[in-house]
Coordinates of C-alpha atoms (C1' of nucleotides) in Angstrom, one line a residue:
Chain A
M1 CA 11.1 -3.3 -16.8
K2 CA 7.8 -3.5 -15.0
I3 CA 7.1 -2.7 -11.3
A4 CA 3.9 -3.3 -9.4
T5 CA 2.6 -2.3 -6.0
W6 CA -0.1 -4.3 -4.2
N7 CA -1.6 -4.1 -0.7
V8 CA -2.3 -7.8 -0.1
A9 CA -4.1 -7.5 3.2
G10 CA -2.3 -10.4 4.8
I11 CA 0.4 -12.3 2.8
R12 CA -0.5 -15.7 4.4
A13 CA -4.1 -15.4 3.4
R14 CA -3.1 -14.1 0.0
L15 CA -0.2 -16.4 -0.8
P16 CA -2.1 -18.6 -3.4
N17 CA -3.2 -15.5 -5.3
L18 CA 0.2 -13.9 -5.0
I19 CA 2.0 -17.0 -6.4
K20 CA -0.5 -17.3 -9.2
W21 CA -0.2 -13.6 -10.0
L22 CA 3.7 -13.7 -10.0
K23 CA 3.7 -16.7 -12.4
N24 CA 1.2 -15.0 -14.7
E25 CA 2.7 -11.5 -14.8
Q26 CA 6.4 -12.0 -14.1
P27 CA 7.0 -8.5 -12.5
D28 CA 10.6 -7.4 -12.2
I29 CA 9.9 -5.7 -8.8
V30 CA 6.9 -5.9 -6.5
C31 CA 6.1 -3.6 -3.6
L32 CA 3.8 -5.3 -1.0
Q33 CA 1.9 -3.8 1.9
E34 CA 0.0 -5.1 4.9
T35 CA 1.9 -8.4 4.9
K36 CA 0.9 -8.7 8.6
I37 CA 3.8 -11.0 9.5
V38 CA 7.1 -10.9 11.3
N39 CA 10.2 -11.3 9.2
E40 CA 11.1 -14.7 10.6
L41 CA 7.8 -16.1 9.4
F42 CA 7.7 -14.5 6.0
P43 CA 6.7 -17.2 3.4
R44 CA 10.0 -17.0 1.6
S45 CA 10.4 -20.4 -0.1
M46 CA 7.7 -20.3 -2.8
I47 CA 8.5 -16.7 -3.7
E48 CA 12.3 -17.3 -3.8
G49 CA 11.5 -20.5 -5.9
L50 CA 10.1 -18.2 -8.6
G51 CA 13.4 -16.3 -8.7
Y52 CA 12.7 -13.4 -6.4
S53 CA 14.8 -11.8 -3.7
I54 CA 12.9 -10.6 -0.7
A55 CA 13.5 -7.5 1.4
C56 CA 10.9 -7.1 4.2
S57 CA 10.0 -5.1 7.3
G58 CA 7.3 -6.8 9.3
Q59 CA 5.6 -6.9 12.7
K60 CA 3.1 -9.1 14.4
S61 CA -0.6 -8.7 13.2
F62 CA -0.5 -5.3 11.6
N63 CA 1.2 -3.3 8.8
G64 CA 4.3 -4.9 7.3
V65 CA 5.9 -4.1 3.9
A66 CA 8.2 -6.0 1.4
I67 CA 10.0 -5.7 -1.9
L68 CA 10.3 -8.7 -4.2
A69 CA 12.8 -8.4 -7.0
K70 CA 14.3 -10.4 -9.8
K71 CA 17.7 -9.0 -8.7
S72 CA 19.2 -8.9 -5.2
P73 CA 19.3 -5.3 -3.8
D74 CA 22.7 -3.9 -3.0
E75 CA 21.3 -2.2 0.1
T76 CA 18.1 -2.4 2.2
I77 CA 16.8 0.2 4.6
T78 CA 13.8 -0.6 6.9
K79 CA 13.3 2.6 8.8
L80 CA 11.8 5.9 7.6
P81 CA 14.0 8.5 9.2
G82 CA 12.6 11.2 11.5
D83 CA 11.2 9.2 14.5
E84 CA 13.4 6.8 16.4
N85 CA 10.5 5.6 18.5
D86 CA 8.2 4.7 15.6
E87 CA 7.8 0.9 15.9
Q88 CA 5.3 0.5 13.0
A89 CA 6.6 -1.4 10.0
R90 CA 5.5 0.8 7.1
F91 CA 8.7 1.4 5.1
V92 CA 11.3 -0.6 3.3
E93 CA 13.7 0.6 0.7
A94 CA 15.9 -1.4 -1.7
V95 CA 18.7 0.0 -3.8
F96 CA 19.6 -1.7 -7.1
S97 CA 22.9 -1.0 -9.0
L98 CA 22.1 -1.3 -12.7
N99 CA 24.2 -0.8 -15.7
K100 CA 25.5 2.8 -15.2
T101 CA 22.5 3.8 -13.0
I102 CA 21.1 3.3 -9.6
L103 CA 17.4 2.5 -8.9
R104 CA 16.0 3.2 -5.5
V105 CA 12.6 1.7 -4.7
V106 CA 10.5 2.2 -1.6
S107 CA 7.5 0.1 -0.6
L108 CA 5.4 2.2 1.8
Y109 CA 2.2 1.9 3.8
C110 CA 1.1 5.3 4.9
P111 CA -1.1 5.4 8.1
N112 CA -4.8 5.4 7.6
G113 CA -5.4 8.3 10.0
N114 CA -8.9 7.6 11.1
P115 CA -10.6 8.5 13.3
T116 CA -9.5 12.0 12.6
E117 CA -10.0 13.3 16.2
S118 CA -7.7 10.5 17.6
A119 CA -3.9 10.5 17.7
K120 CA -3.9 8.5 14.5
F121 CA -4.5 11.6 12.4
P122 CA -1.5 13.6 13.6
Y123 CA 0.5 10.4 13.4
K124 CA -0.5 10.1 9.7
L125 CA 0.4 13.8 9.0
N126 CA 3.7 13.4 10.8
W127 CA 4.5 10.2 8.9
M128 CA 3.8 12.0 5.6
E129 CA 6.0 14.9 6.6
R130 CA 8.8 12.5 7.3
L131 CA 8.3 10.9 3.9
Y132 CA 8.5 14.3 2.3
Q133 CA 11.8 15.1 4.1
Y134 CA 13.1 11.7 3.1
A135 CA 12.1 12.2 -0.5
K136 CA 13.5 15.7 -0.6
S137 CA 16.9 14.7 0.7
N138 CA 17.1 11.8 -1.8
L139 CA 16.2 14.0 -4.7
N140 CA 19.5 15.7 -4.2
H141 CA 21.2 12.6 -5.5
E142 CA 19.3 12.8 -8.8
E143 CA 18.8 9.1 -8.9
M144 CA 15.8 7.2 -10.1
L145 CA 13.6 7.0 -7.0
I146 CA 10.2 5.2 -6.9
L147 CA 7.9 5.6 -4.0
A148 CA 5.2 2.9 -4.4
G149 CA 2.6 1.8 -2.0
D150 CA -0.7 2.4 -0.2
F151 CA -0.6 6.1 0.5
N152 CA -4.0 6.2 2.1
V153 CA -4.6 9.4 0.1
I154 CA -7.4 10.1 -2.3
P155 CA -5.7 12.9 -4.3
S156 CA -8.7 14.4 -6.1
P157 CA -12.4 14.1 -6.3
V158 CA -12.0 12.1 -9.6
D159 CA -10.2 9.4 -7.5
A160 CA -13.4 8.4 -5.7
R161 CA -16.7 7.1 -7.1
Y162 CA -18.6 9.1 -4.4
P163 CA -16.2 11.9 -3.2
Q164 CA -18.9 13.4 -1.0
Q165 CA -18.7 10.2 1.2
W166 CA -15.1 11.0 2.0
V167 CA -15.0 14.7 2.7
K168 CA -14.5 14.2 6.5
D169 CA -12.3 11.2 6.1
A170 CA -8.6 11.2 6.9
L171 CA -7.9 9.9 3.3
F172 CA -9.4 13.0 1.7
L173 CA -9.1 15.9 4.2
P174 CA -7.4 19.0 2.8
Q175 CA -4.3 18.5 5.1
T176 CA -3.8 15.0 3.8
R177 CA -4.1 16.0 0.2
Q178 CA -1.9 19.0 0.7
S179 CA 0.8 16.7 2.1
F180 CA 0.5 14.5 -1.0
F181 CA 0.7 17.5 -3.3
K182 CA 3.7 18.7 -1.5
L183 CA 5.4 15.5 -2.5
C184 CA 4.3 16.1 -6.1
N185 CA 5.7 19.7 -6.0
L186 CA 9.1 18.3 -5.3
G187 CA 8.9 16.9 -8.8
F188 CA 7.4 13.4 -8.1
V189 CA 4.9 12.3 -10.7
D190 CA 1.8 10.3 -9.9
A191 CA 2.4 7.7 -12.7
I192 CA -1.3 6.7 -13.1
R193 CA -2.5 10.3 -13.3
A194 CA 0.3 11.2 -15.7
S195 CA -0.9 8.4 -18.0
T196 CA -4.6 8.6 -18.0
D197 CA -7.6 10.9 -17.1
D198 CA -9.9 7.9 -16.7
P199 CA -11.4 7.4 -13.3
S200 CA -9.9 4.1 -12.0
Y201 CA -9.8 2.8 -8.5
T202 CA -7.4 0.6 -6.6
F203 CA -9.5 -0.2 -3.5
W204 CA -13.0 -1.4 -3.0
D205 CA -14.2 -2.1 0.6
F206 CA -15.2 -5.6 1.5
Q207 CA -18.3 -4.3 3.1
S208 CA -21.6 -3.1 1.7
G209 CA -21.1 -4.6 -1.7
A210 CA -18.6 -1.9 -2.7
W211 CA -17.1 -3.9 -5.5
A212 CA -20.4 -4.8 -7.1
K213 CA -21.4 -1.1 -7.0
N214 CA -17.9 0.1 -8.1
N215 CA -17.8 2.2 -5.0
G216 CA -14.0 2.5 -5.1
I217 CA -11.2 4.9 -4.4
R218 CA -7.7 5.4 -5.8
I219 CA -5.3 5.3 -2.9
D220 CA -2.4 3.1 -4.1
H221 CA 0.1 5.2 -5.9
V222 CA 3.5 5.0 -7.7
M223 CA 5.4 8.2 -7.5
L224 CA 8.3 8.7 -9.8
S225 CA 11.2 11.1 -9.3
P226 CA 12.1 13.2 -12.3
R227 CA 14.8 10.8 -13.5
A228 CA 12.3 7.9 -13.3
S229 CA 9.4 9.8 -14.9
D230 CA 11.6 10.5 -17.8
I231 CA 11.5 6.8 -18.7
L232 CA 7.8 6.2 -18.0
K233 CA 6.3 4.0 -20.7
G234 CA 2.9 3.2 -19.4
T235 CA 0.7 2.2 -16.4
S236 CA -2.3 0.1 -15.6
I237 CA -4.5 -0.9 -12.6
Q238 CA -5.1 -4.6 -12.5
K239 CA -8.8 -4.5 -11.6
D240 CA -9.5 -8.1 -12.4
L241 CA -7.8 -9.3 -9.2
R242 CA -10.6 -7.9 -7.1
G243 CA -12.9 -10.5 -8.7
W244 CA -10.7 -13.5 -7.9
E245 CA -11.5 -16.0 -5.2
K246 CA -10.3 -14.7 -1.8
P247 CA -9.3 -11.2 -3.1
S248 CA -7.5 -8.5 -1.3
D249 CA -9.6 -5.3 -1.0
H250 CA -6.7 -3.6 -3.0
V251 CA -5.5 -4.4 -6.5
P252 CA -2.1 -4.1 -8.1
V253 CA -0.9 -0.9 -9.8
W254 CA 1.6 -1.3 -12.6
V255 CA 4.3 1.0 -14.0
H256 CA 6.4 0.2 -17.1
L257 CA 9.7 1.9 -17.4
D258 CA 12.1 2.1 -20.4
L259 CA 14.9 0.4 -18.4
D260 CA 16.7 -3.0 -18.4
F261 CA 16.5 -4.7 -15.0
Chain B
dA1 C1' -23.3 7.1 10.7
dT2 C1' -21.5 2.6 11.7
dG3 C1' -18.7 -1.4 11.3
dC4 C1' -22.8 -5.0 7.1
dC5 C1' -16.3 -8.0 5.4
dG6 C1' -12.1 -10.1 6.2
dG7 C1' -7.5 -11.0 8.6
dG8 C1' -5.0 -11.8 12.8
dT9 C1' -4.9 -13.4 17.5
dA10 C1' -6.1 -17.1 19.8
dC11 C1' -10.0 -20.2 20.7
dG12 C1' -14.1 -16.2 22.4
dA13 C1' -14.7 -12.3 21.1
dC14 C1' -11.7 -8.6 20.3
dC15 C1' -8.8 -5.1 17.3
dC16 C1' -7.9 -3.1 12.9
dG17 C1' -8.6 -1.5 8.3
dA18 C1' -10.6 2.7 4.9

DNA sequence: ATGCCGGGTACGACCCGA
C-alpha cells in the first residue's frame, strides 16, 4: 500500500490539482493539511466519487486536516489529547482494521511557532509535547502507527538549502528539533531520512523565487512506529507538483509499505 | 530583516503562513 501526506494550502483552491493527482497516483491513504474549511463545506463529492472515504477536522479560514482512504475507517478521532481548550483543527486520526492487523494513521499540522517571542512559540512546543505523550501512550499497543503531516520542523541542517537562514526560526530552533528527536527516540522512524541521504525538500516559499532558486526546506514528515517501519519498502518526495499550475507551496511525501490495504 | 506570494474573508484591506 502507498500513503502520502500533502499540505494543500487551501483545499478549495487546490481541488483541481488534488483530483488530477488522485487520479494519476491512486494513493491508498492521503493525509491532508491546511484544508482551511469547516467540515460542512468540505468538497466531498468529487473525492468520494473517486472511491475515497473522508475523515476531516476543519475550522473556518485556518488550519484543518483530513484523511482520505480507499477503505472506511473503523474509528475517527479529531482531538489531540492534552488541552480541552485547544480549538485549532490540527489533528485527525483514523483507525483501520485490516486482515489480522490494525493500522492507525494520523494527519497532523503542527503549529508554525513564529514569531518566537510571541505566545505562538510556547503553543508550538506544548502541542509537540502533547503529540509526544499521545505517541508514547499509543506505542504501548504495539500497533502500526503512522504520524504524517506538516510538522513545521527542519530536523537537521541537511534539510534546508540555506540552514543559516533558519537558525533563529521556530522551525529550526534547538527546542523544536529536540522535541522532534524526542519522538524519534520513542522508536519512530523518519521514513524519508531512513530511505535516503539525498537532500530533498518538501516546501518552497511562494515569495522571493524560492522554487526557482531551490531555496527549500524539508518539514513534511512521515513518522513510522516500529511495527510500521518493519514493513517500509520505499519513499519519495513528489517535487514535480511544485511546478504545476496553481501549486501549493508544499509537495506530497510518499511512503510505500509491504501491506495489503 | 521583512512580508516581495497566495489563500481566506469579505468586498477593502486585513490576517496568516514559514
